[in-house]
PDB file of N, CA and C in Angstrom:
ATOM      1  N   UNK I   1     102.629  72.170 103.826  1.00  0.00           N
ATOM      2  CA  UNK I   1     103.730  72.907 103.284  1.00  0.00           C
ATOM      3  C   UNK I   1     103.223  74.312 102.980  1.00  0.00           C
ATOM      4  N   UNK I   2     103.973  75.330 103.535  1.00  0.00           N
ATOM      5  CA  UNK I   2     103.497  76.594 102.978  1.00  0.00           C
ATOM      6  C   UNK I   2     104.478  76.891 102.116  1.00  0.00           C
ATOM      7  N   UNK I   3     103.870  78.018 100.991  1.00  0.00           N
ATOM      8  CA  UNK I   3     104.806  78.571  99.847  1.00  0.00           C
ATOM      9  C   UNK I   3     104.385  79.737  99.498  1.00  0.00           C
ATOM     10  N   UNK I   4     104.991  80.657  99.644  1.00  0.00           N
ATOM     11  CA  UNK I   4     104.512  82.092  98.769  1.00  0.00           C
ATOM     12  C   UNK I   4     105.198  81.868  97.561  1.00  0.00           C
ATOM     13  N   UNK I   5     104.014  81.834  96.616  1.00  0.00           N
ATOM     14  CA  UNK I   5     104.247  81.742  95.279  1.00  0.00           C
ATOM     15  C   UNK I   5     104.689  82.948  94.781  1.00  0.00           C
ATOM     16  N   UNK I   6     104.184  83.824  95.454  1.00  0.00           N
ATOM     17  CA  UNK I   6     105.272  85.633  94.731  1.00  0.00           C
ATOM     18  C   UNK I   6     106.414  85.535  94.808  1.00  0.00           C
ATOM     19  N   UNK I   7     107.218  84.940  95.889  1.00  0.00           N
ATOM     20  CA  UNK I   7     108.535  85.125  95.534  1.00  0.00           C
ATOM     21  C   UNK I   7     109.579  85.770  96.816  1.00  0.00           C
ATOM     22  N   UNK I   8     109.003  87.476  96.511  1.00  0.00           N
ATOM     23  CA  UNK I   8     109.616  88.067  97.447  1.00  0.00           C
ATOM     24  C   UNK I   8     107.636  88.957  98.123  1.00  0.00           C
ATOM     25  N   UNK I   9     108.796  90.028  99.089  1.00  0.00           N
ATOM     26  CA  UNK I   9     107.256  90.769  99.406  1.00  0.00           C
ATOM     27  C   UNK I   9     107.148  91.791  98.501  1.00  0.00           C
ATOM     28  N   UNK I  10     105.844  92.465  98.366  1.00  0.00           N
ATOM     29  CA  UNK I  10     105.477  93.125  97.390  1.00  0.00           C
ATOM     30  C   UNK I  10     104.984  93.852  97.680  1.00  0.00           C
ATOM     31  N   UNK I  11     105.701  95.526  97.297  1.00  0.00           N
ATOM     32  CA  UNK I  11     104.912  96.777  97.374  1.00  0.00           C
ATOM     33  C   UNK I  11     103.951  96.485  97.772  1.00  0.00           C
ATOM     34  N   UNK I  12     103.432  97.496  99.082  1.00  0.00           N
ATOM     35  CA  UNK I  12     101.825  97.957  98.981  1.00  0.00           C
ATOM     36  C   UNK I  12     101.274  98.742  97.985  1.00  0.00           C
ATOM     37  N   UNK I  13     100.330  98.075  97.746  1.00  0.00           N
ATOM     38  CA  UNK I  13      99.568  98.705  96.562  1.00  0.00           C
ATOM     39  C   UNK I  13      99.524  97.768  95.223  1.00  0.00           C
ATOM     40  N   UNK I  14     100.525  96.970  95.082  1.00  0.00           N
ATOM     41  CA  UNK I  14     100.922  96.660  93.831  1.00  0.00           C
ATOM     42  C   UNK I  14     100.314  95.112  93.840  1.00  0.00           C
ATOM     43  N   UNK I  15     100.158  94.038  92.922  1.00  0.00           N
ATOM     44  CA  UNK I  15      99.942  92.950  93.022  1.00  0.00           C
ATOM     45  C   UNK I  15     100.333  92.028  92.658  1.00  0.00           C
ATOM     46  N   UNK I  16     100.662  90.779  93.060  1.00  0.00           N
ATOM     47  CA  UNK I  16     101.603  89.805  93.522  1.00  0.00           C
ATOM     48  C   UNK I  16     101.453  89.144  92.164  1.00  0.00           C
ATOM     49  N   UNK I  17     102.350  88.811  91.387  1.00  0.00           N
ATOM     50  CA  UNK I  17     102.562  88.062  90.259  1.00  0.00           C
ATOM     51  C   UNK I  17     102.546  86.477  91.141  1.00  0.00           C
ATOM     52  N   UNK I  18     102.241  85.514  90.950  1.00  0.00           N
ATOM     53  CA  UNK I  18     102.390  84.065  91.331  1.00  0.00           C
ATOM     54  C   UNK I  18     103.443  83.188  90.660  1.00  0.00           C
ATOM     55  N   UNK I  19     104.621  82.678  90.743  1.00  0.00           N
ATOM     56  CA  UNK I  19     105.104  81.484  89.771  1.00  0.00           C
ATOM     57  C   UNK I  19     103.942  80.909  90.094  1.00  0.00           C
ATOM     58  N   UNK I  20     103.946  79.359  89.001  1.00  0.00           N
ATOM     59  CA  UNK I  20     103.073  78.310  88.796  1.00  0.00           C
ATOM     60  C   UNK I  20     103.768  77.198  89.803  1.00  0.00           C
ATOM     61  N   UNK I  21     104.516  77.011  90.449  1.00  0.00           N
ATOM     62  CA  UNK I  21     105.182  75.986  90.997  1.00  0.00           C
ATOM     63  C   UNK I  21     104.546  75.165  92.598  1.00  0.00           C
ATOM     64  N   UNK I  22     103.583  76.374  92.791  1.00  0.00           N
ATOM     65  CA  UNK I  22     102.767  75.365  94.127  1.00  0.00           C
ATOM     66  C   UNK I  22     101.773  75.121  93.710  1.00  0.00           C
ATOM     67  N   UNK I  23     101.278  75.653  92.685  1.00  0.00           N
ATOM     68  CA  UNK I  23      99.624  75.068  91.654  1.00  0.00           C
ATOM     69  C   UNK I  23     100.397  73.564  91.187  1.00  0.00           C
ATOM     70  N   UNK I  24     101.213  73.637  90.203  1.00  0.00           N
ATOM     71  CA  UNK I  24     102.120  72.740  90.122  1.00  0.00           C
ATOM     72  C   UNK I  24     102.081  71.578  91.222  1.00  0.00           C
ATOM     73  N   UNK I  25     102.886  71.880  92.192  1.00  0.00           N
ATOM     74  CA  UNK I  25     102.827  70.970  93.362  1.00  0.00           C
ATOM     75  C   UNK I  25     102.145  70.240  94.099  1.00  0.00           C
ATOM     76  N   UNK I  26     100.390  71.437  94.302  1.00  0.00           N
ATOM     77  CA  UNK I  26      99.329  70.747  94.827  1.00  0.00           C
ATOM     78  C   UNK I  26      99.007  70.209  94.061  1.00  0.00           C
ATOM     79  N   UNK I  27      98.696  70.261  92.422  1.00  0.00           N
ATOM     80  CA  UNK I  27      97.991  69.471  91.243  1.00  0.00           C
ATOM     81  C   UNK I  27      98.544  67.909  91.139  1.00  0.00           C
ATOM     82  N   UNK I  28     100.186  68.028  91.124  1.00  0.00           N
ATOM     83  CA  UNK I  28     100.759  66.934  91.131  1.00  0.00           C
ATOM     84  C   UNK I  28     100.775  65.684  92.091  1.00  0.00           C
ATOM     85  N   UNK I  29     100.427  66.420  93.623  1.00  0.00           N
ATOM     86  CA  UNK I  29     100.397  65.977  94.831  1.00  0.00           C
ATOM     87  C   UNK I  29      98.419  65.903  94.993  1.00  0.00           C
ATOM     88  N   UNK I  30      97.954  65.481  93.998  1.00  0.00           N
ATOM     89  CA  UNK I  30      96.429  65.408  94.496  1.00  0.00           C
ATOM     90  C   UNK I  30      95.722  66.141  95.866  1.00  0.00           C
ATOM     91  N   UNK I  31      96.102  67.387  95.966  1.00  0.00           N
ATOM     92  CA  UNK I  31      96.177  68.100  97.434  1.00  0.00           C
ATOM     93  C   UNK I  31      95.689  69.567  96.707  1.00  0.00           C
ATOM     94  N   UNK I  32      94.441  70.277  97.863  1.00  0.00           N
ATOM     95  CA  UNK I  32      93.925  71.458  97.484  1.00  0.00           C
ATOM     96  C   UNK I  32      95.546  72.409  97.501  1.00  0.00           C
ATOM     97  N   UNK I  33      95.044  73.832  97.067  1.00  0.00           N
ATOM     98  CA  UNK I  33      95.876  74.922  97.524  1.00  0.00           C
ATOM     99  C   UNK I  33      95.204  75.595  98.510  1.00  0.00           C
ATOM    100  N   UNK I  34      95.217  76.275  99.394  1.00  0.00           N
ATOM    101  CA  UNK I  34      94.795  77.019 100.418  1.00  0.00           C
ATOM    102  C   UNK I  34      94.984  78.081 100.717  1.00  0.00           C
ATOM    103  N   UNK I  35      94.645  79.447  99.593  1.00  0.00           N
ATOM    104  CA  UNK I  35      95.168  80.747  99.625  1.00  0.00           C
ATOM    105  C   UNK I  35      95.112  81.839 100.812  1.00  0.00           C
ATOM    106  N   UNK I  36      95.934  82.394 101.353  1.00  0.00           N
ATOM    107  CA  UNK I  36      96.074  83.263 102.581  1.00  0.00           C
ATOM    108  C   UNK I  36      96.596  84.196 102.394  1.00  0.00           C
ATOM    109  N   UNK I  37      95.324  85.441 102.487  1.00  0.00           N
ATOM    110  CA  UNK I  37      96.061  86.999 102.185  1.00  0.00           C
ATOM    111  C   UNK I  37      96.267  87.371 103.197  1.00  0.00           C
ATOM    112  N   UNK I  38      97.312  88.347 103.637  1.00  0.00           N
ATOM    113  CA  UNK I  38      97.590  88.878 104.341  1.00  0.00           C
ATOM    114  C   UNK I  38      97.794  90.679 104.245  1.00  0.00           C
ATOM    115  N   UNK I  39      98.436  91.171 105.264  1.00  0.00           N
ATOM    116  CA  UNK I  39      98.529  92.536 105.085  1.00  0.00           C
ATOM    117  C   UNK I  39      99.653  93.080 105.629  1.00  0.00           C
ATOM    118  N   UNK I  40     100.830  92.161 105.761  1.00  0.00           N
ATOM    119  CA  UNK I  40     102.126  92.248 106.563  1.00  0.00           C
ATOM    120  C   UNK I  40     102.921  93.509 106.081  1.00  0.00           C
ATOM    121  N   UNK I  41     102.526  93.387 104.866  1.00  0.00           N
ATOM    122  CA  UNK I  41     103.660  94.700 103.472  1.00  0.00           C
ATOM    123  C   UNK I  41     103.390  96.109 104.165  1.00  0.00           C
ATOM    124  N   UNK I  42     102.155  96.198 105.256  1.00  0.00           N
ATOM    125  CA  UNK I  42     101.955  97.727 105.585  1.00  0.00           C
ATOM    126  C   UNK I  42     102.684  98.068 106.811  1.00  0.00           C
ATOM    127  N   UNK I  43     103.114  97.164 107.447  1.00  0.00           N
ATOM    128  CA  UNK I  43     104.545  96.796 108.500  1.00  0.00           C
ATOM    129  C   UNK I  43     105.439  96.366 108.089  1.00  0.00           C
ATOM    130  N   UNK I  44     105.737  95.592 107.023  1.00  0.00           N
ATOM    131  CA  UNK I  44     107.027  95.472 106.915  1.00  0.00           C
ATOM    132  C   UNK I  44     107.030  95.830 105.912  1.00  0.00           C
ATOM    133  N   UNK I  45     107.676  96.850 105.305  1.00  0.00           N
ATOM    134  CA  UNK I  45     107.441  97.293 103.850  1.00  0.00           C
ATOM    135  C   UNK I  45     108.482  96.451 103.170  1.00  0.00           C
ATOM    136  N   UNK I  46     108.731  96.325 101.525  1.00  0.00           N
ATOM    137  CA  UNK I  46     109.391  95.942 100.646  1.00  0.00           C
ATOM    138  C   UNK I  46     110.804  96.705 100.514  1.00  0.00           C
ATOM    139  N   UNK I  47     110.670  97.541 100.511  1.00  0.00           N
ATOM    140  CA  UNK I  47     111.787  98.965 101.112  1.00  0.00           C
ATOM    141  C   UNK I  47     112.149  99.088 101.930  1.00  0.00           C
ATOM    142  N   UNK I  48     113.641  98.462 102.293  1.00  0.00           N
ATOM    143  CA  UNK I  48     113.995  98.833 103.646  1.00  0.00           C
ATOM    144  C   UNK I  48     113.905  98.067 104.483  1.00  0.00           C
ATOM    145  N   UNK I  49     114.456  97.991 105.695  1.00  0.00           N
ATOM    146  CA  UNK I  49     114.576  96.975 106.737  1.00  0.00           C
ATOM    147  C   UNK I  49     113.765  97.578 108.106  1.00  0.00           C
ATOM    148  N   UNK I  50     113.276  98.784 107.744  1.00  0.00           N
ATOM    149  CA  UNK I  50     112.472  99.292 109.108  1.00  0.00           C
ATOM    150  C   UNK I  50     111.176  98.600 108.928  1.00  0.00           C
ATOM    151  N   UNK I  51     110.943  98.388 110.042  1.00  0.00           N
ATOM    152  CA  UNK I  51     109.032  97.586 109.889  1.00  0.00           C
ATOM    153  C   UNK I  51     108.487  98.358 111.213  1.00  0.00           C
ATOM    154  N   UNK I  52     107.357  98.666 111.275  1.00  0.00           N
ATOM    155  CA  UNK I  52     106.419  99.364 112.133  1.00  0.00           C
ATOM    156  C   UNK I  52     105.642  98.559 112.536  1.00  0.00           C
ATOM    157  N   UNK I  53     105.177  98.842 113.997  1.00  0.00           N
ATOM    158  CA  UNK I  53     104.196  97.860 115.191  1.00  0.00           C
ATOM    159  C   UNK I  53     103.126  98.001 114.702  1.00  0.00           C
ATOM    160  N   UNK I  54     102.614  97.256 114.973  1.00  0.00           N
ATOM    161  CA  UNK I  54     100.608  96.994 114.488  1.00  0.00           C
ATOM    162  C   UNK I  54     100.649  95.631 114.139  1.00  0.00           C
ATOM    163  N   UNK I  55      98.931  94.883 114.120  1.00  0.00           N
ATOM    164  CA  UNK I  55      98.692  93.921 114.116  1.00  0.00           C
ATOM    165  C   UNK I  55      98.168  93.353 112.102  1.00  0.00           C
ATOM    166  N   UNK I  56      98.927  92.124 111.598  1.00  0.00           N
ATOM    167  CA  UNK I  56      98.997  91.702 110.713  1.00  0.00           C
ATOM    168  C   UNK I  56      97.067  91.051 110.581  1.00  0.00           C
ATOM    169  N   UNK I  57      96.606  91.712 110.090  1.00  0.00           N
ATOM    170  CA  UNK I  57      95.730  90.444 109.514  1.00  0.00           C
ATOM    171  C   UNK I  57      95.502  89.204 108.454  1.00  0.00           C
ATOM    172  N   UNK I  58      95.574  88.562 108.459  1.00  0.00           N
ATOM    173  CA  UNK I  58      95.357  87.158 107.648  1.00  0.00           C
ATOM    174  C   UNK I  58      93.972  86.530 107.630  1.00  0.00           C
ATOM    175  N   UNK I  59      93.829  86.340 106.003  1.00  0.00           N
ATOM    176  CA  UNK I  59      92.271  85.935 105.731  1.00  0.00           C
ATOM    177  C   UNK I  59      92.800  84.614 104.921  1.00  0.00           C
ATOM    178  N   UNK I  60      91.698  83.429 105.564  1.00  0.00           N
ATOM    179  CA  UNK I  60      92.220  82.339 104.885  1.00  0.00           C
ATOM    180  C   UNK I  60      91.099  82.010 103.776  1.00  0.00           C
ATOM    181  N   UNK I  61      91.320  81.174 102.617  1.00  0.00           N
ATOM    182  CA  UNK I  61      89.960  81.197 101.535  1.00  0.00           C
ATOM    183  C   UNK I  61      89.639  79.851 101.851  1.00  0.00           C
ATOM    184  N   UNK I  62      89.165  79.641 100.551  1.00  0.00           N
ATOM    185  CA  UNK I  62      88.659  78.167 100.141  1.00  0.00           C
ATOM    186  C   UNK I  62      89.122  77.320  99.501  1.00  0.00           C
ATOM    187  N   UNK I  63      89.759  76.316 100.102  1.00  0.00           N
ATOM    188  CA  UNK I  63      90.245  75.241  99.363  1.00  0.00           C
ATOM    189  C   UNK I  63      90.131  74.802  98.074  1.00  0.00           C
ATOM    190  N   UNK I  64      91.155  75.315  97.136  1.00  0.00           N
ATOM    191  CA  UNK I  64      90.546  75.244  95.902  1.00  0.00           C
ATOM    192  C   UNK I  64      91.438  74.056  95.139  1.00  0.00           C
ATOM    193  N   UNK I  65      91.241  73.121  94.512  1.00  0.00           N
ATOM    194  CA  UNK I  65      91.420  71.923  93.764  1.00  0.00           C
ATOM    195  C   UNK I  65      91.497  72.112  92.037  1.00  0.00           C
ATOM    196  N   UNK I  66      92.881  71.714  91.778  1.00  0.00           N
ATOM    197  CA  UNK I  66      92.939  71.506  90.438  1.00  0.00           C
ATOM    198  C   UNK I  66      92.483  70.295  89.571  1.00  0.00           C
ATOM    199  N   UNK I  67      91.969  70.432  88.221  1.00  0.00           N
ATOM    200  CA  UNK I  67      91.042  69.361  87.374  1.00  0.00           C
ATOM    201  C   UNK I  67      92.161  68.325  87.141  1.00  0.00           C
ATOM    202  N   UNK I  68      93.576  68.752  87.002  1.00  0.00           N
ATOM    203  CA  UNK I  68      94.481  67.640  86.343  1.00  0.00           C
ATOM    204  C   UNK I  68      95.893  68.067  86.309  1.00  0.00           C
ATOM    205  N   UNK I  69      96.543  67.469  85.832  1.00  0.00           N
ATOM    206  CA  UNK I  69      98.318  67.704  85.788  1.00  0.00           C
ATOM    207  C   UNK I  69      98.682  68.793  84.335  1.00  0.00           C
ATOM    208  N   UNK I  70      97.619  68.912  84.053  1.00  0.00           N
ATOM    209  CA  UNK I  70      98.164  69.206  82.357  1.00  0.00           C
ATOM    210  C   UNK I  70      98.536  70.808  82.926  1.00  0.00           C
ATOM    211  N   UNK I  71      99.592  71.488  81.720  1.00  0.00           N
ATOM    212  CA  UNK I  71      99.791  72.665  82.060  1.00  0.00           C
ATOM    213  C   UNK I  71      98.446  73.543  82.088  1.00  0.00           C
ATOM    214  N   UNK I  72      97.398  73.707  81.347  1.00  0.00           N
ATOM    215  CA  UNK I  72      96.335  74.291  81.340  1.00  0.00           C
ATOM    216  C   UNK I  72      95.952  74.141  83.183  1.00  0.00           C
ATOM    217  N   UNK I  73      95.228  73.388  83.268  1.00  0.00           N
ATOM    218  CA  UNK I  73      94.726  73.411  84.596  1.00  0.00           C
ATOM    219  C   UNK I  73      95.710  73.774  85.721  1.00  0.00           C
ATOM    220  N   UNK I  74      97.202  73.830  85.368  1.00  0.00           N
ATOM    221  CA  UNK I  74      98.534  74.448  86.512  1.00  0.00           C
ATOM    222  C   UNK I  74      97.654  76.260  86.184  1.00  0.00           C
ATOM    223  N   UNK I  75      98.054  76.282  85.417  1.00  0.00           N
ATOM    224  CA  UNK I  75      97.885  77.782  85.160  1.00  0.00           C
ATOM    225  C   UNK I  75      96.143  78.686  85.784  1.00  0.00           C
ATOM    226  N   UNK I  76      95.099  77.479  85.393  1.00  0.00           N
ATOM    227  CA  UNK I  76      93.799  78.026  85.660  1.00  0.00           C
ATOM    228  C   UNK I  76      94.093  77.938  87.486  1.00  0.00           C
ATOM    229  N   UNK I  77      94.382  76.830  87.916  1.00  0.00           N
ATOM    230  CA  UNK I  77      94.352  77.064  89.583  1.00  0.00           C
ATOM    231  C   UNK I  77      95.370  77.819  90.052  1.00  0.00           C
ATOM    232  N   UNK I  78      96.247  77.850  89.264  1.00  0.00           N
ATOM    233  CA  UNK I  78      97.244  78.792  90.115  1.00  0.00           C
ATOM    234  C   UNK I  78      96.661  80.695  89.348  1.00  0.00           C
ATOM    235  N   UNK I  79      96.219  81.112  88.263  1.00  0.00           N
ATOM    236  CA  UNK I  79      95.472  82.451  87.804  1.00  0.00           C
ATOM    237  C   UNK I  79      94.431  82.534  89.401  1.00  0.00           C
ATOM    238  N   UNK I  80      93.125  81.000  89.982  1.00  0.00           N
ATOM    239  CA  UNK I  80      92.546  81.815  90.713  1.00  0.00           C
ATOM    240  C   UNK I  80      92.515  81.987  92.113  1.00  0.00           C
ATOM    241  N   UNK I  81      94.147  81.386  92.486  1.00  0.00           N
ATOM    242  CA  UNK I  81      94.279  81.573  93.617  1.00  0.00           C
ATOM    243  C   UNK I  81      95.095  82.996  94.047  1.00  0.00           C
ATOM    244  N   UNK I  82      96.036  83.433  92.818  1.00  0.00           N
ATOM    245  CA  UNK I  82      96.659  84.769  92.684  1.00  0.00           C
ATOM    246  C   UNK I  82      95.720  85.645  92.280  1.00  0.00           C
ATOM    247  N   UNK I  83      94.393  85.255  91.556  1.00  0.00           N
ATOM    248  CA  UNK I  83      93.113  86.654  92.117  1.00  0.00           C
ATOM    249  C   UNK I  83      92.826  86.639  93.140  1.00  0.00           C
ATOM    250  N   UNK I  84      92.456  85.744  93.861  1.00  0.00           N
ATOM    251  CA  UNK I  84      91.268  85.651  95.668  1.00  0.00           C
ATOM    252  C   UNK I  84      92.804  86.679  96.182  1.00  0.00           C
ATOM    253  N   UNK I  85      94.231  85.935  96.378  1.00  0.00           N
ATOM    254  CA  UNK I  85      94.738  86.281  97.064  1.00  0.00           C
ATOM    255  C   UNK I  85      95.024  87.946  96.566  1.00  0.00           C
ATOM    256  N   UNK I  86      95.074  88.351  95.661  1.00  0.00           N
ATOM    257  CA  UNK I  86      94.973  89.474  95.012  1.00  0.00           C
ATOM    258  C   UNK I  86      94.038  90.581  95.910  1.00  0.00           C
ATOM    259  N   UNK I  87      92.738  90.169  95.573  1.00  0.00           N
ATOM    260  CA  UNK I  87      91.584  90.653  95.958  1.00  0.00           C
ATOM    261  C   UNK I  87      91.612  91.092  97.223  1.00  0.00           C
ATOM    262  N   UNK I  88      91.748  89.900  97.974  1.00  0.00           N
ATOM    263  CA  UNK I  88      91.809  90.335  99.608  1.00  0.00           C
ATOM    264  C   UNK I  88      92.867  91.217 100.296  1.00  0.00           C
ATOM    265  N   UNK I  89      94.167  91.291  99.599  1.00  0.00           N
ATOM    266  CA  UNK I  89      94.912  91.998 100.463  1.00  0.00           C
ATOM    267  C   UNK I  89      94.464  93.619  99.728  1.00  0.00           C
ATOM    268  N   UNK I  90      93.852  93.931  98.874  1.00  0.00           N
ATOM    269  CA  UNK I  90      93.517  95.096  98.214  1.00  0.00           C
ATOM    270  C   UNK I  90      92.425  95.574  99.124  1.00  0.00           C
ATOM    271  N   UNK I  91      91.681  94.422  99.485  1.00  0.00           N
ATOM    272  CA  UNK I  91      90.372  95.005 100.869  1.00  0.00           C
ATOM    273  C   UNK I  91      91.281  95.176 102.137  1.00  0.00           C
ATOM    274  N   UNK I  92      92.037  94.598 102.141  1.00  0.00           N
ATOM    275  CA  UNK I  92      93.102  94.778 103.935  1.00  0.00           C
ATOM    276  C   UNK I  92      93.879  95.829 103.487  1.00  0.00           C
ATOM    277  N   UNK I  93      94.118  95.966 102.345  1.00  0.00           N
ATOM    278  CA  UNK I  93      95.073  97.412 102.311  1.00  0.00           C
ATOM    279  C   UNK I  93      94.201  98.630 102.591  1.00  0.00           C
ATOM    280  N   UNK I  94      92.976  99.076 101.647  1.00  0.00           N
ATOM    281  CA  UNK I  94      91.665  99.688 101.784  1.00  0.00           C
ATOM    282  C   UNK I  94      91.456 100.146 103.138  1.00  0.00           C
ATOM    283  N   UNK I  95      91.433  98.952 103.916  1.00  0.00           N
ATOM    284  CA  UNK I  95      90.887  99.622 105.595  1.00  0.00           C
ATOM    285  C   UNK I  95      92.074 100.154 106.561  1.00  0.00           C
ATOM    286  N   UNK I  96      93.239 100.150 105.597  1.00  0.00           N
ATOM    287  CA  UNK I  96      94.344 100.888 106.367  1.00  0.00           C
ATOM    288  C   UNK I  96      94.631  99.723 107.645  1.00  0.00           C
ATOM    289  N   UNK I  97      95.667 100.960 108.348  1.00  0.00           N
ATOM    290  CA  UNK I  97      96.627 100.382 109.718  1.00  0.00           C
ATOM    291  C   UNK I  97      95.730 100.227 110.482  1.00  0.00           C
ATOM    292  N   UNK I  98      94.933  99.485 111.543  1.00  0.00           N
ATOM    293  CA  UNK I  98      94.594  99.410 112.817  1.00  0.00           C
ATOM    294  C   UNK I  98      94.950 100.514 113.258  1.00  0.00           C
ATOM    295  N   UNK I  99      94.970 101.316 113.601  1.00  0.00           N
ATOM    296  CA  UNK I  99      94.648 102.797 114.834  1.00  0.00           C
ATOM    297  C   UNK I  99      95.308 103.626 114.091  1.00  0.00           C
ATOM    298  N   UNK I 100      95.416 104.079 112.555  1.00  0.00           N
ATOM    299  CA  UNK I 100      95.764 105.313 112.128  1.00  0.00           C
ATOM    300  C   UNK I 100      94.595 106.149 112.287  1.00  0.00           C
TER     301      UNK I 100
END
Protein backbone atom coordinates (compact mmCIF):
# COMPACT_ATOMS: atom_id res chain seq x y z
CA UNK A 1 0.00 0.00 0.00
CA UNK A 2 1.43 3.34 -0.74
CA UNK A 3 0.42 6.58 1.23
CA UNK A 4 1.74 10.04 1.27
CA UNK A 5 1.34 10.91 4.65
CA UNK A 6 1.64 14.85 3.76
CA UNK A 7 -1.44 15.00 2.32
CA UNK A 8 -1.15 17.23 -0.58
CA UNK A 9 2.26 18.30 -2.56
CA UNK A 10 4.42 20.64 -0.93
CA UNK A 11 6.19 23.76 -1.84
CA UNK A 12 9.70 23.40 -2.87
CA UNK A 13 11.68 24.32 -0.28
CA UNK A 14 9.31 23.84 2.48
CA UNK A 15 8.83 20.56 4.57
CA UNK A 16 6.29 18.02 4.60
CA UNK A 17 4.31 17.90 7.86
CA UNK A 18 3.26 13.90 8.09
CA UNK A 19 -0.38 12.89 9.58
CA UNK A 20 0.27 9.85 11.93
CA UNK A 21 -2.15 7.56 10.04
CA UNK A 22 0.35 5.23 7.96
CA UNK A 23 2.79 5.00 11.14
CA UNK A 24 -0.55 4.15 12.58
CA UNK A 25 -1.32 1.59 9.94
CA UNK A 26 2.06 -0.08 9.55
CA UNK A 27 2.33 -0.30 13.57
CA UNK A 28 -1.13 -1.77 13.70
CA UNK A 29 -0.56 -4.05 10.67
CA UNK A 30 2.87 -5.52 12.17
CA UNK A 31 4.47 -4.24 8.74
CA UNK A 32 7.72 -1.87 8.29
CA UNK A 33 7.10 1.74 6.74
CA UNK A 34 9.26 2.28 3.74
CA UNK A 35 10.07 5.99 3.29
CA UNK A 36 10.54 7.42 -0.41
CA UNK A 37 11.77 10.90 -1.13
CA UNK A 38 11.32 12.21 -4.06
CA UNK A 39 11.82 15.47 -6.06
CA UNK A 40 8.61 15.65 -8.26
CA UNK A 41 7.56 19.37 -6.53
CA UNK A 42 10.49 20.85 -8.92
CA UNK A 43 8.21 19.67 -12.00
CA UNK A 44 5.22 19.74 -10.79
CA UNK A 45 5.00 22.58 -8.61
CA UNK A 46 2.24 23.05 -5.77
CA UNK A 47 1.13 26.23 -7.70
CA UNK A 48 -0.58 25.80 -10.56
CA UNK A 49 -1.29 23.19 -13.02
CA UNK A 50 1.81 23.83 -15.33
CA UNK A 51 4.53 21.10 -14.67
CA UNK A 52 7.90 21.17 -16.58
CA UNK A 53 9.91 18.12 -18.38
CA UNK A 54 12.84 16.63 -16.55
CA UNK A 55 13.50 13.50 -14.82
CA UNK A 56 11.95 12.83 -11.12
CA UNK A 57 14.37 11.25 -8.80
CA UNK A 58 13.30 8.88 -6.03
CA UNK A 59 15.46 7.64 -3.11
CA UNK A 60 14.15 4.72 -1.26
CA UNK A 61 15.34 4.30 2.74
CA UNK A 62 15.30 1.74 5.24
CA UNK A 63 12.71 -0.17 6.41
CA UNK A 64 11.91 1.16 9.51
CA UNK A 65 9.64 -0.80 12.23
CA UNK A 66 7.59 0.44 15.02
CA UNK A 67 8.15 -0.89 18.96
CA UNK A 68 4.21 -1.12 19.53
CA UNK A 69 0.59 0.18 19.03
CA UNK A 70 0.73 2.71 21.79
CA UNK A 71 0.36 6.35 20.63
CA UNK A 72 4.02 7.12 21.71
CA UNK A 73 5.70 4.73 19.38
CA UNK A 74 2.81 6.00 16.33
CA UNK A 75 4.35 9.28 16.77
CA UNK A 76 8.30 8.21 17.29
CA UNK A 77 8.05 6.09 13.82
CA UNK A 78 6.04 8.23 12.08
CA UNK A 79 8.59 11.85 13.59
CA UNK A 80 11.52 9.44 11.86
CA UNK A 81 10.27 8.65 8.81
CA UNK A 82 9.02 12.48 8.12
CA UNK A 83 12.87 13.41 9.00
CA UNK A 84 14.77 10.74 6.50
CA UNK A 85 11.98 11.74 4.14
CA UNK A 86 12.55 15.39 5.03
CA UNK A 87 16.23 15.18 4.69
CA UNK A 88 16.47 13.65 1.36
CA UNK A 89 14.29 15.67 -0.71
CA UNK A 90 16.31 18.86 0.81
CA UNK A 91 19.59 16.97 -0.79
CA UNK A 92 17.45 16.41 -4.25
CA UNK A 93 16.27 19.88 -4.04
CA UNK A 94 20.13 21.18 -3.34
CA UNK A 95 21.41 19.54 -6.63
CA UNK A 96 18.75 21.33 -8.60
CA UNK A 97 16.97 20.29 -12.13
CA UNK A 98 18.99 17.76 -14.17
CA UNK A 99 20.40 20.07 -17.03
CA UNK A 100 19.82 23.59 -15.57
Amino acid sequence: MLIFPEGTRVPVGQPAKFSRSGAALAINANLPVLPIAHNAGMFWPKAGWGKRPGTIQVVIGPAMHGESGSPRAIAELNQRAEDWVNAQVQQLEAQGRPGD
